[in-house]
Every structure is written in structure tokens, then in C-alpha cells.
Amino acid sequence: MLEQSGLSGWNVSSVVQKIILRACTSIMVVRAYQPAPPELADLRYRRLLVPLDGSQRAECVLPQAATLARAHQAQIMLTYIVRRPEMPRRTPPTPKDIGLADQVVERNRTEAIEYLEQCKSRLPGEVQTRVLVSEHIFSTLHELADQEKIDLVFLSAHGYSGQTRWLYGSLVISFIVYGATPLLIVQDIPADRIWGQSSLAEVAAKKHGKR
């Protein structure tokens, strides 16, 4: 991510941003401001973060994570964020509302623990699991990556609620724009199946013969 112009205050340079938003393939983002070993042979990823949401799309990163973990003798951390139900209303929730929300959270937390254990059984080496409850999934994952000194985050381009209308889901965009950790983004959808690859600006440029 380091260009001829050198480091800047932006987390992602304009050139890198354009490439990311047009590349219909898996990509790796390395932060230019992070220290690198003097020799490439000394490069080692020790701690890998793999956020999951119960979807097969999110799980498509597991083979890549397993391969890298074996090669680098790295530790994999599988994580699942249980989100508290939203209750948008003008009046505060009643004790009954809070109780129902707590029941849903506990049910989802129990399911998430079992789910991560199943995923763990499919992976080699040292694997940790972490289930957290939060109202803010993105910020919780960013904080976790920082607190656990994660070396590389594995993300599927789309998750449980991801739409093929765009190249990436909102979680991936959040890590690209605001994250401080190297990313490996696995594109789970073939290029010919991604709807809306051409922006309105590109369509207009093609129509009028300009690029």
C-alpha cells in the first residue's frame, strides 16, 4: 500500500482504493505504516483472526486460514459477535422487553459457542474460540484485533446478510477503511455473478466513448 508519494494520513490510498473496488477476486491488503522484517524469510504470521457469522460464505476463508496456520505455525482465533436485538422506539424498553432480548441473546450465544466448536474441529493446530455480545459488531471486532495483537484478519467478501449487488459487505469495507491490521479478503462470488460491477459513471463513460 506504499506508493511513490510515500505515506499519507489516509488509511487506504486512492490507487489502492480503486483497485480494491474494481478487483473481482480475492485480495490482500498490507498496511504500509506497519513495520516489516528486514528479510522476507523472517515474515511470520503468529495470530490469525477469523470472524464468522454462521454462514457458508463466511466459512470460505477457513481453508486459506488453515493453510497459512500450518505454514507459519500460527494460532487461529475464531470469533462470533452476538448482536443484541435493536429496539428502536421513542419510549424506553420495558423490563419485559429487556427480558425477551436477554433470552434471544443467550440463545444465540449458546448456538454460537457450539458452532465455533464445530468449526474448530475442522482446523489444525492451535485454535481459540471467542464469542462476544455487543451492540456494535464492527467496533468490537476492531478492538478485538487490536487487543489480541492480531497479525492478519481473514474475511469473506460477503457474510450472512451480504448481497451480490456489491463486491464487499459492510464488515469488509469497515476493515479496509478503518482497520489497522493486514487483511486477506476471499471473494466468495465469481466475477460473472456479481451484479452491478459497472458503476453509473462507468456506464455513462462507455456510452459516450470516454474512459
PDB file of C-alpha atoms in Angstrom:
ATOM      1  CA  MET A   1       0.000   0.000   0.000  1.00  0.00           C
ATOM      2  CA  LEU A   2       3.015   2.291  -0.187  1.00  0.00           C
ATOM      3  CA  GLU A   3       3.179   4.318  -3.397  1.00  0.00           C
ATOM      4  CA  GLN A   4       5.811   6.643  -4.866  1.00  0.00           C
ATOM      5  CA  SER A   5       4.233   9.520  -2.982  1.00  0.00           C
ATOM      6  CA  GLY A   6       5.009   7.740   0.290  1.00  0.00           C
ATOM      7  CA  LEU A   7       2.933   7.514   3.445  1.00  0.00           C
ATOM      8  CA  SER A   8      -0.087   9.748   3.910  1.00  0.00           C
ATOM      9  CA  GLY A   9      -2.739  10.337   6.513  1.00  0.00           C
ATOM     10  CA  TRP A  10      -5.218   8.132   4.660  1.00  0.00           C
ATOM     11  CA  ASN A  11      -5.657   4.525   5.769  1.00  0.00           C
ATOM     12  CA  VAL A  12      -6.014   3.457   2.133  1.00  0.00           C
ATOM     13  CA  SER A  13      -4.523   5.395  -0.766  1.00  0.00           C
ATOM     14  CA  SER A  14      -6.664   6.426  -3.714  1.00  0.00           C
ATOM     15  CA  VAL A  15      -4.914   3.979  -6.064  1.00  0.00           C
ATOM     16  CA  VAL A  16      -5.358   1.070  -3.672  1.00  0.00           C
ATOM     17  CA  GLN A  17      -8.980   2.032  -3.116  1.00  0.00           C
ATOM     18  CA  LYS A  18      -9.688   1.992  -6.848  1.00  0.00           C
ATOM     19  CA  ILE A  19      -8.032  -1.398  -7.250  1.00  0.00           C
ATOM     20  CA  ILE A  20      -9.939  -2.879  -4.324  1.00  0.00           C
ATOM     21  CA  LEU A  21     -13.285  -1.602  -5.571  1.00  0.00           C
ATOM     22  CA  ARG A  22     -12.736  -2.952  -9.084  1.00  0.00           C
ATOM     23  CA  ALA A  23     -10.948  -6.266  -8.441  1.00  0.00           C
ATOM     24  CA  CYS A  24     -13.439  -9.142  -8.677  1.00  0.00           C
ATOM     25  CA  THR A  25     -11.027 -11.539  -6.991  1.00  0.00           C
ATOM     26  CA  SER A  26      -9.501 -12.291  -3.620  1.00  0.00           C
ATOM     27  CA  ILE A  27      -7.060  -9.650  -2.414  1.00  0.00           C
ATOM     28  CA  MET A  28      -4.621  -8.997   0.402  1.00  0.00           C
ATOM     29  CA  VAL A  29      -4.224  -5.569   1.991  1.00  0.00           C
ATOM     30  CA  VAL A  30      -0.964  -4.828   3.813  1.00  0.00           C
ATOM     31  CA  ARG A  31      -0.650  -1.622   5.820  1.00  0.00           C
ATOM     32  CA  ALA A  32       2.365   0.403   4.686  1.00  0.00           C
ATOM     33  CA  TYR A  33       2.818   2.049   8.075  1.00  0.00           C
ATOM     34  CA  GLN A  34       3.341  -1.247   9.897  1.00  0.00           C
ATOM     35  CA  PRO A  35       6.934  -2.436  10.490  1.00  0.00           C
ATOM     36  CA  ALA A  36       8.160  -5.281   8.287  1.00  0.00           C
ATOM     37  CA  PRO A  37      11.047  -7.695   8.939  1.00  0.00           C
ATOM     38  CA  PRO A  38      14.308  -6.843   7.133  1.00  0.00           C
ATOM     39  CA  GLU A  39      14.260 -10.218   5.392  1.00  0.00           C
ATOM     40  CA  LEU A  40      11.205 -11.747   3.724  1.00  0.00           C
ATOM     41  CA  ALA A  41      12.166 -15.145   5.149  1.00  0.00           C
ATOM     42  CA  ASP A  42      11.644 -13.709   8.633  1.00  0.00           C
ATOM     43  CA  LEU A  43       7.997 -12.819   7.925  1.00  0.00           C
ATOM     44  CA  ARG A  44       5.715 -14.823  10.190  1.00  0.00           C
ATOM     45  CA  TYR A  45       2.035 -14.511  10.949  1.00  0.00           C
ATOM     46  CA  ARG A  46       1.550 -15.672  14.525  1.00  0.00           C
ATOM     47  CA  ARG A  47      -2.079 -14.817  15.287  1.00  0.00           C
ATOM     48  CA  LEU A  48      -4.888 -15.040  12.744  1.00  0.00           C
ATOM     49  CA  LEU A  49      -8.374 -13.656  13.348  1.00  0.00           C
ATOM     50  CA  VAL A  50     -11.304 -15.292  11.551  1.00  0.00           C
ATOM     51  CA  PRO A  51     -14.695 -13.631  12.220  1.00  0.00           C
ATOM     52  CA  LEU A  52     -17.618 -15.952  11.468  1.00  0.00           C
ATOM     53  CA  ASP A  53     -21.378 -15.435  11.399  1.00  0.00           C
ATOM     54  CA  GLY A  54     -22.748 -18.929  10.828  1.00  0.00           C
ATOM     55  CA  SER A  55     -22.915 -18.628   7.047  1.00  0.00           C
ATOM     56  CA  GLN A  56     -21.115 -20.804   4.497  1.00  0.00           C
ATOM     57  CA  ARG A  57     -19.919 -17.624   2.820  1.00  0.00           C
ATOM     58  CA  ALA A  58     -18.031 -16.552   5.916  1.00  0.00           C
ATOM     59  CA  GLU A  59     -16.578 -20.054   6.270  1.00  0.00           C
ATOM     60  CA  CYS A  60     -14.986 -19.952   2.805  1.00  0.00           C
ATOM     61  CA  VAL A  61     -11.866 -18.412   4.391  1.00  0.00           C
ATOM     62  CA  LEU A  62     -11.221 -21.432   6.626  1.00  0.00           C
ATOM     63  CA  PRO A  63      -9.121 -23.439   4.109  1.00  0.00           C
ATOM     64  CA  GLN A  64      -6.831 -20.452   3.499  1.00  0.00           C
ATOM     65  CA  ALA A  65      -6.515 -19.776   7.219  1.00  0.00           C
ATOM     66  CA  ALA A  66      -5.685 -23.425   7.876  1.00  0.00           C
ATOM     67  CA  THR A  67      -3.025 -23.473   5.153  1.00  0.00           C
ATOM     68  CA  LEU A  68      -1.323 -20.338   6.449  1.00  0.00           C
ATOM     69  CA  ALA A  69      -1.553 -21.534  10.049  1.00  0.00           C
ATOM     70  CA  ARG A  70       0.261 -24.753   9.138  1.00  0.00           C
ATOM     71  CA  ALA A  71       2.954 -22.924   7.172  1.00  0.00           C
ATOM     72  CA  HIS A  72       3.600 -20.322   9.867  1.00  0.00           C
ATOM     73  CA  GLN A  73       2.704 -22.429  12.913  1.00  0.00           C
ATOM     74  CA  ALA A  74       0.190 -19.707  13.720  1.00  0.00           C
ATOM     75  CA  GLN A  75      -2.696 -19.605  16.142  1.00  0.00           C
ATOM     76  CA  ILE A  76      -6.205 -19.167  14.720  1.00  0.00           C
ATOM     77  CA  MET A  77      -8.813 -17.235  16.668  1.00  0.00           C
ATOM     78  CA  LEU A  78     -12.378 -17.936  15.560  1.00  0.00           C
ATOM     79  CA  THR A  79     -14.772 -15.277  16.753  1.00  0.00           C
ATOM     80  CA  TYR A  80     -18.503 -14.694  16.656  1.00  0.00           C
ATOM     81  CA  ILE A  81     -20.201 -11.477  17.747  1.00  0.00           C
ATOM     82  CA  VAL A  82     -23.720 -11.935  19.101  1.00  0.00           C
ATOM     83  CA  ARG A  83     -25.613  -8.736  18.495  1.00  0.00           C
ATOM     84  CA  ARG A  84     -28.210  -7.547  20.948  1.00  0.00           C
ATOM     85  CA  PRO A  85     -31.634  -7.051  19.317  1.00  0.00           C
ATOM     86  CA  GLU A  86     -32.387  -3.493  18.306  1.00  0.00           C
ATOM     87  CA  MET A  87     -35.474  -1.910  19.824  1.00  0.00           C
ATOM     88  CA  PRO A  88     -35.917   1.438  18.098  1.00  0.00           C
ATOM     89  CA  ARG A  89     -38.682   3.343  19.818  1.00  0.00           C
ATOM     90  CA  ARG A  90     -39.374   6.703  21.383  1.00  0.00           C
ATOM     91  CA  THR A  91     -40.019   5.228  24.828  1.00  0.00           C
ATOM     92  CA  PRO A  92     -37.509   3.208  26.893  1.00  0.00           C
ATOM     93  CA  PRO A  93     -37.884  -0.588  26.701  1.00  0.00           C
ATOM     94  CA  THR A  94     -39.896  -2.200  29.447  1.00  0.00           C
ATOM     95  CA  PRO A  95     -38.485  -4.883  31.774  1.00  0.00           C
ATOM     96  CA  LYS A  96     -40.399  -7.416  29.691  1.00  0.00           C
ATOM     97  CA  ASP A  97     -38.738  -6.143  26.508  1.00  0.00           C
ATOM     98  CA  ILE A  98     -35.309  -6.363  28.118  1.00  0.00           C
ATOM     99  CA  GLY A  99     -36.039  -9.863  29.373  1.00  0.00           C
ATOM    100  CA  LEU A 100     -37.059 -11.055  25.924  1.00  0.00           C
ATOM    101  CA  ALA A 101     -33.944  -9.503  24.402  1.00  0.00           C
ATOM    102  CA  ASP A 102     -31.765 -11.216  27.005  1.00  0.00           C
ATOM    103  CA  GLN A 103     -33.366 -14.572  26.175  1.00  0.00           C
ATOM    104  CA  VAL A 104     -32.642 -14.116  22.468  1.00  0.00           C
ATOM    105  CA  VAL A 105     -29.049 -13.106  23.185  1.00  0.00           C
ATOM    106  CA  GLU A 106     -28.452 -16.101  25.450  1.00  0.00           C
ATOM    107  CA  ARG A 107     -29.972 -18.495  22.905  1.00  0.00           C
ATOM    108  CA  ASN A 108     -27.810 -17.065  20.134  1.00  0.00           C
ATOM    109  CA  ARG A 109     -24.720 -17.099  22.367  1.00  0.00           C
ATOM    110  CA  THR A 110     -25.218 -20.785  23.187  1.00  0.00           C
ATOM    111  CA  GLU A 111     -25.657 -21.620  19.497  1.00  0.00           C
ATOM    112  CA  ALA A 112     -22.573 -19.578  18.594  1.00  0.00           C
ATOM    113  CA  ILE A 113     -20.402 -21.426  21.124  1.00  0.00           C
ATOM    114  CA  GLU A 114     -21.451 -24.782  19.682  1.00  0.00           C
ATOM    115  CA  TYR A 115     -20.992 -23.529  16.133  1.00  0.00           C
ATOM    116  CA  LEU A 116     -17.434 -22.315  16.738  1.00  0.00           C
ATOM    117  CA  GLU A 117     -16.520 -25.606  18.390  1.00  0.00           C
ATOM    118  CA  GLN A 118     -17.700 -27.425  15.257  1.00  0.00           C
ATOM    119  CA  CYS A 119     -15.578 -25.136  13.079  1.00  0.00           C
ATOM    120  CA  LYS A 120     -12.629 -25.590  15.415  1.00  0.00           C
ATOM    121  CA  SER A 121     -12.751 -29.371  14.958  1.00  0.00           C
ATOM    122  CA  ARG A 122     -12.131 -28.886  11.227  1.00  0.00           C
ATOM    123  CA  LEU A 123      -8.944 -26.877  11.695  1.00  0.00           C
ATOM    124  CA  PRO A 124      -5.383 -27.965  12.500  1.00  0.00           C
ATOM    125  CA  GLY A 125      -3.071 -26.766  15.222  1.00  0.00           C
ATOM    126  CA  GLU A 126      -3.905 -24.312  17.989  1.00  0.00           C
ATOM    127  CA  VAL A 127      -7.356 -22.767  17.595  1.00  0.00           C
ATOM    128  CA  GLN A 128      -9.076 -20.440  20.041  1.00  0.00           C
ATOM    129  CA  THR A 129     -12.754 -19.514  20.017  1.00  0.00           C
ATOM    130  CA  ARG A 130     -14.260 -16.272  21.245  1.00  0.00           C
ATOM    131  CA  VAL A 131     -17.973 -15.428  21.489  1.00  0.00           C
ATOM    132  CA  LEU A 132     -18.752 -11.844  22.441  1.00  0.00           C
ATOM    133  CA  VAL A 133     -22.019  -9.985  22.958  1.00  0.00           C
ATOM    134  CA  SER A 134     -22.146  -6.444  21.640  1.00  0.00           C
ATOM    135  CA  GLU A 135     -24.439  -3.867  20.095  1.00  0.00           C
ATOM    136  CA  HIS A 136     -21.660  -2.777  17.737  1.00  0.00           C
ATOM    137  CA  ILE A 137     -20.181  -5.665  15.746  1.00  0.00           C
ATOM    138  CA  PHE A 138     -17.681  -3.663  13.727  1.00  0.00           C
ATOM    139  CA  SER A 139     -16.098  -1.719  16.571  1.00  0.00           C
ATOM    140  CA  THR A 140     -15.970  -4.846  18.739  1.00  0.00           C
ATOM    141  CA  LEU A 141     -14.027  -6.738  16.078  1.00  0.00           C
ATOM    142  CA  HIS A 142     -11.637  -3.816  15.566  1.00  0.00           C
ATOM    143  CA  GLU A 143     -10.994  -3.650  19.303  1.00  0.00           C
ATOM    144  CA  LEU A 144     -10.503  -7.417  19.488  1.00  0.00           C
ATOM    145  CA  ALA A 145      -7.930  -7.366  16.683  1.00  0.00           C
ATOM    146  CA  ASP A 146      -6.043  -4.623  18.491  1.00  0.00           C
ATOM    147  CA  GLN A 147      -6.230  -6.139  21.967  1.00  0.00           C
ATOM    148  CA  GLU A 148      -5.198  -9.608  20.802  1.00  0.00           C
ATOM    149  CA  LYS A 149      -2.344  -8.254  18.643  1.00  0.00           C
ATOM    150  CA  ILE A 150      -3.695  -9.984  15.552  1.00  0.00           C
ATOM    151  CA  ASP A 151      -1.241 -10.222  12.630  1.00  0.00           C
ATOM    152  CA  LEU A 152      -3.761 -10.992   9.876  1.00  0.00           C
ATOM    153  CA  VAL A 153      -7.556 -10.880   9.580  1.00  0.00           C
ATOM    154  CA  PHE A 154      -9.332 -13.307   7.245  1.00  0.00           C
ATOM    155  CA  LEU A 155     -12.633 -12.064   5.835  1.00  0.00           C
ATOM    156  CA  SER A 156     -15.070 -13.394   3.296  1.00  0.00           C
ATOM    157  CA  ALA A 157     -16.162 -10.686   0.857  1.00  0.00           C
ATOM    158  CA  HIS A 158     -19.768 -11.371   1.860  1.00  0.00           C
ATOM    159  CA  GLY A 159     -21.311 -12.754   5.015  1.00  0.00           C
ATOM    160  CA  TYR A 160     -24.710 -13.922   6.182  1.00  0.00           C
ATOM    161  CA  SER A 161     -26.517 -10.787   5.048  1.00  0.00           C
ATOM    162  CA  GLY A 162     -24.182  -9.866   2.188  1.00  0.00           C
ATOM    163  CA  GLN A 163     -25.696  -9.007  -1.174  1.00  0.00           C
ATOM    164  CA  THR A 164     -24.084  -9.746  -4.520  1.00  0.00           C
ATOM    165  CA  ARG A 165     -25.010  -6.280  -5.687  1.00  0.00           C
ATOM    166  CA  TRP A 166     -21.661  -5.060  -4.358  1.00  0.00           C
ATOM    167  CA  LEU A 167     -18.180  -6.552  -4.295  1.00  0.00           C
ATOM    168  CA  TYR A 168     -17.966  -6.476  -0.497  1.00  0.00           C
ATOM    169  CA  GLY A 169     -20.200  -6.481   2.523  1.00  0.00           C
ATOM    170  CA  SER A 170     -20.196  -3.724   5.123  1.00  0.00           C
ATOM    171  CA  LEU A 171     -17.854  -5.557   7.522  1.00  0.00           C
ATOM    172  CA  VAL A 172     -15.158  -5.847   4.851  1.00  0.00           C
ATOM    173  CA  ILE A 173     -15.495  -2.175   3.930  1.00  0.00           C
ATOM    174  CA  SER A 174     -15.150  -1.262   7.595  1.00  0.00           C
ATOM    175  CA  PHE A 175     -11.884  -3.189   7.920  1.00  0.00           C
ATOM    176  CA  ILE A 176     -10.495  -1.780   4.658  1.00  0.00           C
ATOM    177  CA  VAL A 177     -11.244   1.823   5.553  1.00  0.00           C
ATOM    178  CA  TYR A 178     -10.778   1.850   9.325  1.00  0.00           C
ATOM    179  CA  GLY A 179      -8.787  -1.254  10.215  1.00  0.00           C
ATOM    180  CA  ALA A 180      -5.129  -1.211  11.236  1.00  0.00           C
ATOM    181  CA  THR A 181      -4.387  -4.886  10.583  1.00  0.00           C
ATOM    182  CA  PRO A 182      -3.405  -6.627   7.321  1.00  0.00           C
ATOM    183  CA  LEU A 183      -6.383  -8.274   5.637  1.00  0.00           C
ATOM    184  CA  LEU A 184      -6.888 -11.272   3.417  1.00  0.00           C
ATOM    185  CA  ILE A 185     -10.257 -10.912   1.700  1.00  0.00           C
ATOM    186  CA  VAL A 186     -11.598 -14.020  -0.030  1.00  0.00           C
ATOM    187  CA  GLN A 187     -14.050 -13.237  -2.814  1.00  0.00           C
ATOM    188  CA  ASP A 188     -16.776 -15.856  -2.430  1.00  0.00           C
ATOM    189  CA  ILE A 189     -18.678 -14.998  -5.622  1.00  0.00           C
ATOM    190  CA  PRO A 190     -17.452 -15.447  -9.228  1.00  0.00           C
ATOM    191  CA  ALA A 191     -16.965 -12.209 -11.134  1.00  0.00           C
ATOM    192  CA  ASP A 192     -19.747 -13.005 -13.617  1.00  0.00           C
ATOM    193  CA  ARG A 193     -22.259 -13.354 -10.793  1.00  0.00           C
ATOM    194  CA  ILE A 194     -21.573 -10.053  -9.085  1.00  0.00           C
ATOM    195  CA  TRP A 195     -24.388  -7.710 -10.001  1.00  0.00           C
ATOM    196  CA  GLY A 196     -23.683  -4.110 -10.790  1.00  0.00           C
ATOM    197  CA  GLN A 197     -19.937  -4.370 -11.467  1.00  0.00           C
ATOM    198  CA  SER A 198     -20.103  -1.254 -13.605  1.00  0.00           C
ATOM    199  CA  SER A 199     -20.910   1.949 -11.782  1.00  0.00           C
ATOM    200  CA  LEU A 200     -23.296   4.504 -13.277  1.00  0.00           C
ATOM    201  CA  ALA A 201     -20.259   6.679 -14.027  1.00  0.00           C
ATOM    202  CA  GLU A 202     -18.581   3.853 -15.963  1.00  0.00           C
ATOM    203  CA  VAL A 203     -21.774   3.080 -17.892  1.00  0.00           C
ATOM    204  CA  ALA A 204     -22.050   6.721 -18.870  1.00  0.00           C
ATOM    205  CA  ALA A 205     -18.377   6.849 -19.893  1.00  0.00           C
ATOM    206  CA  LYS A 206     -18.765   3.782 -22.102  1.00  0.00           C
ATOM    207  CA  LYS A 207     -21.929   5.153 -23.668  1.00  0.00           C
ATOM    208  CA  HIS A 208     -20.257   8.411 -24.635  1.00  0.00           C
ATOM    209  CA  GLY A 209     -16.996   6.799 -25.735  1.00  0.00           C
ATOM    210  CA  LYS A 210     -14.827   8.136 -22.919  1.00  0.00           C
ATOM    211  CA  ARG A 211     -12.971   6.419 -20.063  1.00  0.00           C
TER     212      ARG A 211
END
